[in-house]
Amino acid sequence: DPALDVLSARSRLMADLLVAAFACRLTNVFSMHFTSVHGVSFREVGITNNDFHQTTHDEPGDQPTVRKGLLFQMQQLGYFFEKLAAATEGAGSLIGRCAVLATSELTEG
């Protein structure tokens, strides 16, 4: 599915829209999911098995595929934070008036 190849583009567009909405004070609260839990691949970074979640259960050892997928997800979150930090508001930045709860479903077993 070609749509699976554009996760970072979709995530960055959503981040840009949210920053604009915050800056214009159209919203003060949001919830965003990067992906669903099951049936996800990160083709942009070479993870094509179509079930990243299951990989987190099955990959042995240091789990290099899991680490690669988590890094990819956190890079997308980092983009959002960079945009919030770059958006000025008064004497500070937009990120200065934000409280963010960001989680991942994953941890090292």
Short mmCIF file of N, CA and C in Angstrom, two decimals:
data_model
loop_
_atom_site.label_atom_id
_atom_site.label_comp_id
_atom_site.label_asym_id
_atom_site.label_seq_id
_atom_site.Cartn_x
_atom_site.Cartn_y
_atom_site.Cartn_z
N ASP A 1 0.84 -1.18 0.00
CA ASP A 1 0.00 0.00 0.00
C ASP A 1 0.89 1.24 0.00
N PRO A 2 0.84 2.06 -1.03
CA PRO A 2 1.69 3.26 -1.11
C PRO A 2 1.43 4.24 0.03
N ALA A 3 0.22 4.24 0.59
CA ALA A 3 -0.07 5.17 1.69
C ALA A 3 0.80 4.89 2.90
N LEU A 4 1.25 3.66 3.05
CA LEU A 4 2.11 3.32 4.18
C LEU A 4 3.50 3.91 4.04
N ASP A 5 3.86 4.34 2.85
CA ASP A 5 5.18 4.91 2.61
C ASP A 5 5.26 6.39 2.98
N VAL A 6 4.17 6.98 3.39
CA VAL A 6 4.17 8.42 3.64
C VAL A 6 3.83 8.76 5.09
N LEU A 7 4.16 7.87 6.02
CA LEU A 7 3.86 8.14 7.43
C LEU A 7 4.52 9.42 7.91
N SER A 8 5.77 9.63 7.57
CA SER A 8 6.44 10.83 8.06
C SER A 8 5.84 12.08 7.42
N ALA A 9 5.49 12.03 6.15
CA ALA A 9 4.87 13.19 5.50
C ALA A 9 3.53 13.52 6.15
N ARG A 10 2.73 12.50 6.41
CA ARG A 10 1.43 12.72 7.05
C ARG A 10 1.63 13.26 8.46
N SER A 11 2.56 12.69 9.20
CA SER A 11 2.83 13.14 10.56
C SER A 11 3.30 14.59 10.58
N ARG A 12 4.15 14.95 9.64
CA ARG A 12 4.67 16.33 9.59
C ARG A 12 3.59 17.32 9.18
N LEU A 13 2.71 16.92 8.28
CA LEU A 13 1.59 17.80 7.93
C LEU A 13 0.68 18.02 9.13
N MET A 14 0.41 16.95 9.88
CA MET A 14 -0.42 17.08 11.07
C MET A 14 0.27 17.98 12.10
N ALA A 15 1.57 17.82 12.27
CA ALA A 15 2.31 18.68 13.20
C ALA A 15 2.21 20.14 12.77
N ASP A 16 2.40 20.40 11.48
CA ASP A 16 2.31 21.77 10.97
C ASP A 16 0.93 22.36 11.21
N LEU A 17 -0.11 21.56 10.98
CA LEU A 17 -1.49 22.03 11.22
C LEU A 17 -1.73 22.31 12.70
N LEU A 18 -1.25 21.44 13.56
CA LEU A 18 -1.44 21.66 14.99
C LEU A 18 -0.71 22.90 15.48
N VAL A 19 0.50 23.12 15.00
CA VAL A 19 1.24 24.33 15.39
C VAL A 19 0.48 25.57 14.92
N ALA A 20 -0.04 25.54 13.71
CA ALA A 20 -0.82 26.68 13.21
C ALA A 20 -2.08 26.88 14.05
N ALA A 21 -2.75 25.80 14.40
CA ALA A 21 -3.96 25.90 15.22
C ALA A 21 -3.65 26.46 16.61
N PHE A 22 -2.53 26.03 17.20
CA PHE A 22 -2.12 26.58 18.49
C PHE A 22 -1.79 28.06 18.37
N ALA A 23 -1.02 28.40 17.34
CA ALA A 23 -0.59 29.79 17.15
C ALA A 23 -1.78 30.72 16.95
N CYS A 24 -2.80 30.24 16.26
CA CYS A 24 -4.00 31.05 16.01
C CYS A 24 -5.02 30.94 17.15
N ARG A 25 -4.68 30.14 18.15
CA ARG A 25 -5.56 29.87 19.29
C ARG A 25 -6.91 29.29 18.86
N LEU A 26 -6.85 28.45 17.84
CA LEU A 26 -8.05 27.73 17.41
C LEU A 26 -8.30 26.51 18.30
N THR A 27 -7.25 26.03 18.95
CA THR A 27 -7.38 24.92 19.88
C THR A 27 -6.30 25.03 20.95
N ASN A 28 -6.57 24.43 22.08
CA ASN A 28 -5.58 24.35 23.14
C ASN A 28 -5.31 22.90 23.53
N VAL A 29 -6.08 21.97 22.98
CA VAL A 29 -5.98 20.57 23.34
C VAL A 29 -6.03 19.73 22.07
N PHE A 30 -5.25 18.67 22.03
CA PHE A 30 -5.32 17.77 20.88
C PHE A 30 -4.90 16.38 21.31
N SER A 31 -5.24 15.41 20.49
CA SER A 31 -4.78 14.03 20.63
C SER A 31 -4.40 13.56 19.24
N MET A 32 -3.23 12.98 19.12
CA MET A 32 -2.79 12.51 17.81
C MET A 32 -2.14 11.15 17.96
N HIS A 33 -2.53 10.21 17.13
CA HIS A 33 -1.91 8.89 17.09
C HIS A 33 -1.07 8.83 15.83
N PHE A 34 0.16 8.40 15.97
CA PHE A 34 1.03 8.28 14.81
C PHE A 34 0.58 7.13 13.91
N THR A 35 0.23 6.00 14.51
CA THR A 35 -0.27 4.84 13.76
C THR A 35 -1.27 4.09 14.62
N SER A 36 -1.91 3.12 14.01
CA SER A 36 -2.68 2.16 14.79
C SER A 36 -1.69 1.18 15.42
N VAL A 37 -2.17 0.24 16.18
CA VAL A 37 -1.27 -0.70 16.84
C VAL A 37 -0.89 -1.85 15.93
N HIS A 38 -1.84 -2.46 15.27
CA HIS A 38 -1.57 -3.67 14.49
C HIS A 38 -1.54 -3.38 12.99
N GLY A 39 -0.79 -4.20 12.28
CA GLY A 39 -0.73 -4.09 10.82
C GLY A 39 0.08 -2.92 10.31
N VAL A 40 1.02 -2.45 11.10
CA VAL A 40 1.80 -1.26 10.73
C VAL A 40 3.19 -1.66 10.28
N SER A 41 3.65 -1.04 9.21
CA SER A 41 5.04 -1.17 8.80
C SER A 41 5.60 0.24 8.64
N PHE A 42 6.90 0.36 8.73
CA PHE A 42 7.58 1.63 8.53
C PHE A 42 8.50 1.49 7.33
N ARG A 43 7.89 1.46 6.16
CA ARG A 43 8.62 1.24 4.92
C ARG A 43 9.70 2.30 4.70
N GLU A 44 9.48 3.48 5.19
CA GLU A 44 10.45 4.57 5.00
C GLU A 44 11.81 4.25 5.60
N VAL A 45 11.83 3.38 6.59
CA VAL A 45 13.10 3.01 7.22
C VAL A 45 13.38 1.52 7.05
N GLY A 46 12.71 0.89 6.08
CA GLY A 46 13.01 -0.49 5.73
C GLY A 46 12.30 -1.55 6.55
N ILE A 47 11.29 -1.19 7.33
CA ILE A 47 10.52 -2.16 8.10
C ILE A 47 9.25 -2.46 7.32
N THR A 48 9.24 -3.61 6.68
CA THR A 48 8.16 -3.92 5.73
C THR A 48 7.34 -5.14 6.09
N ASN A 49 7.43 -5.61 7.33
CA ASN A 49 6.75 -6.85 7.68
C ASN A 49 5.26 -6.70 7.94
N ASN A 50 4.72 -5.49 7.91
CA ASN A 50 3.30 -5.19 8.08
C ASN A 50 2.76 -5.50 9.47
N ASP A 51 3.60 -5.75 10.44
CA ASP A 51 3.14 -5.89 11.82
C ASP A 51 4.26 -5.57 12.78
N PHE A 52 4.57 -4.29 12.86
CA PHE A 52 5.64 -3.84 13.74
C PHE A 52 5.38 -4.25 15.18
N HIS A 53 4.12 -4.16 15.61
CA HIS A 53 3.78 -4.53 16.98
C HIS A 53 4.18 -5.98 17.27
N GLN A 54 3.87 -6.88 16.37
CA GLN A 54 4.24 -8.28 16.60
C GLN A 54 5.75 -8.46 16.63
N THR A 55 6.46 -7.67 15.85
CA THR A 55 7.93 -7.71 15.87
C THR A 55 8.45 -7.40 17.26
N THR A 56 7.78 -6.50 17.96
CA THR A 56 8.23 -6.14 19.31
C THR A 56 8.14 -7.34 20.26
N HIS A 57 7.27 -8.27 19.95
CA HIS A 57 7.15 -9.48 20.77
C HIS A 57 8.12 -10.57 20.32
N ASP A 58 8.38 -10.65 19.03
CA ASP A 58 9.06 -11.81 18.46
C ASP A 58 10.54 -11.62 18.16
N GLU A 59 10.99 -10.40 17.95
CA GLU A 59 12.38 -10.20 17.54
C GLU A 59 13.33 -10.53 18.70
N PRO A 60 14.26 -11.43 18.47
CA PRO A 60 15.16 -11.83 19.55
C PRO A 60 16.29 -10.82 19.78
N GLY A 61 16.99 -11.02 20.87
CA GLY A 61 18.20 -10.26 21.15
C GLY A 61 17.96 -8.80 21.42
N ASP A 62 18.82 -7.96 20.86
CA ASP A 62 18.76 -6.51 21.08
C ASP A 62 17.68 -5.82 20.26
N GLN A 63 16.95 -6.55 19.50
CA GLN A 63 15.82 -6.06 18.70
C GLN A 63 16.17 -4.85 17.82
N PRO A 64 17.07 -5.03 16.85
CA PRO A 64 17.47 -3.90 16.01
C PRO A 64 16.31 -3.32 15.19
N THR A 65 15.37 -4.16 14.74
CA THR A 65 14.23 -3.64 13.98
C THR A 65 13.33 -2.80 14.87
N VAL A 66 13.10 -3.27 16.08
CA VAL A 66 12.27 -2.52 17.04
C VAL A 66 12.93 -1.17 17.34
N ARG A 67 14.22 -1.17 17.58
CA ARG A 67 14.93 0.08 17.85
C ARG A 67 14.82 1.04 16.67
N LYS A 68 14.96 0.52 15.47
CA LYS A 68 14.85 1.36 14.26
C LYS A 68 13.46 1.97 14.15
N GLY A 69 12.44 1.17 14.43
CA GLY A 69 11.06 1.67 14.36
C GLY A 69 10.77 2.71 15.42
N LEU A 70 11.24 2.49 16.63
CA LEU A 70 11.03 3.46 17.70
C LEU A 70 11.76 4.77 17.40
N LEU A 71 12.97 4.67 16.90
CA LEU A 71 13.71 5.87 16.54
C LEU A 71 12.95 6.67 15.47
N PHE A 72 12.42 5.98 14.48
CA PHE A 72 11.63 6.64 13.44
C PHE A 72 10.44 7.38 14.05
N GLN A 73 9.73 6.72 14.95
CA GLN A 73 8.57 7.36 15.57
C GLN A 73 8.98 8.58 16.40
N MET A 74 10.06 8.46 17.15
CA MET A 74 10.50 9.57 17.99
C MET A 74 11.04 10.74 17.16
N GLN A 75 11.59 10.44 15.98
CA GLN A 75 12.01 11.52 15.08
C GLN A 75 10.81 12.33 14.61
N GLN A 76 9.69 11.68 14.39
CA GLN A 76 8.49 12.39 13.98
C GLN A 76 7.98 13.27 15.12
N LEU A 77 8.02 12.76 16.33
CA LEU A 77 7.64 13.55 17.49
C LEU A 77 8.60 14.73 17.66
N GLY A 78 9.88 14.49 17.44
CA GLY A 78 10.87 15.55 17.52
C GLY A 78 10.59 16.68 16.54
N TYR A 79 10.14 16.32 15.34
CA TYR A 79 9.78 17.35 14.35
C TYR A 79 8.70 18.27 14.91
N PHE A 80 7.69 17.68 15.53
CA PHE A 80 6.60 18.46 16.12
C PHE A 80 7.13 19.40 17.20
N PHE A 81 8.00 18.90 18.07
CA PHE A 81 8.57 19.73 19.12
C PHE A 81 9.41 20.87 18.53
N GLU A 82 10.17 20.57 17.49
CA GLU A 82 10.98 21.61 16.84
C GLU A 82 10.09 22.71 16.28
N LYS A 83 8.98 22.33 15.67
CA LYS A 83 8.06 23.33 15.11
C LYS A 83 7.43 24.18 16.22
N LEU A 84 7.05 23.54 17.33
CA LEU A 84 6.50 24.30 18.46
C LEU A 84 7.55 25.26 19.02
N ALA A 85 8.78 24.82 19.12
CA ALA A 85 9.85 25.66 19.65
C ALA A 85 10.18 26.82 18.72
N ALA A 86 10.02 26.61 17.43
CA ALA A 86 10.35 27.65 16.45
C ALA A 86 9.25 28.70 16.31
N ALA A 87 8.04 28.36 16.73
CA ALA A 87 6.92 29.29 16.60
C ALA A 87 6.97 30.29 17.77
N THR A 88 7.20 31.56 17.44
CA THR A 88 7.30 32.57 18.49
C THR A 88 5.92 33.02 18.95
N GLU A 89 5.90 33.33 20.23
CA GLU A 89 4.68 33.88 20.82
C GLU A 89 5.13 34.85 21.91
N GLY A 90 4.88 36.11 21.68
CA GLY A 90 5.37 37.12 22.62
C GLY A 90 6.89 37.07 22.68
N ALA A 91 7.41 37.02 23.90
CA ALA A 91 8.86 36.98 24.09
C ALA A 91 9.39 35.55 24.07
N GLY A 92 8.51 34.57 23.97
CA GLY A 92 8.95 33.18 24.02
C GLY A 92 8.52 32.40 22.79
N SER A 93 8.45 31.11 22.98
CA SER A 93 8.02 30.25 21.88
C SER A 93 6.72 29.55 22.26
N LEU A 94 6.08 29.02 21.29
CA LEU A 94 4.80 28.35 21.49
C LEU A 94 4.94 27.14 22.41
N ILE A 95 6.07 26.47 22.35
CA ILE A 95 6.26 25.30 23.20
C ILE A 95 6.25 25.67 24.69
N GLY A 96 6.52 26.94 24.97
CA GLY A 96 6.55 27.40 26.35
C GLY A 96 5.19 27.38 27.03
N ARG A 97 4.12 27.32 26.28
CA ARG A 97 2.80 27.24 26.89
C ARG A 97 2.14 25.89 26.68
N CYS A 98 2.95 24.89 26.40
CA CYS A 98 2.44 23.54 26.16
C CYS A 98 2.82 22.57 27.27
N ALA A 99 1.91 21.68 27.55
CA ALA A 99 2.20 20.51 28.38
C ALA A 99 1.93 19.31 27.48
N VAL A 100 2.92 18.47 27.29
CA VAL A 100 2.79 17.37 26.34
C VAL A 100 2.97 16.05 27.07
N LEU A 101 2.06 15.13 26.83
CA LEU A 101 2.20 13.76 27.28
C LEU A 101 2.39 12.92 26.03
N ALA A 102 3.55 12.35 25.87
CA ALA A 102 3.84 11.51 24.71
C ALA A 102 4.25 10.15 25.21
N THR A 103 3.67 9.12 24.65
CA THR A 103 3.98 7.77 25.07
C THR A 103 4.19 6.87 23.88
N SER A 104 4.77 5.74 24.13
CA SER A 104 4.89 4.67 23.17
C SER A 104 4.29 3.44 23.82
N GLU A 105 3.78 2.54 23.02
CA GLU A 105 3.24 1.32 23.57
C GLU A 105 4.35 0.34 23.94
N LEU A 106 5.59 0.71 23.65
CA LEU A 106 6.68 -0.24 23.72
C LEU A 106 7.68 0.07 24.83
N THR A 107 8.33 -0.96 25.28
CA THR A 107 9.44 -0.86 26.20
C THR A 107 10.29 -2.10 25.98
N GLU A 108 11.45 -2.14 26.53
CA GLU A 108 12.27 -3.33 26.40
C GLU A 108 11.80 -4.38 27.40
N GLY A 109 11.52 -5.59 26.93
CA GLY A 109 10.99 -6.65 27.78
C GLY A 109 12.00 -7.19 28.74
#
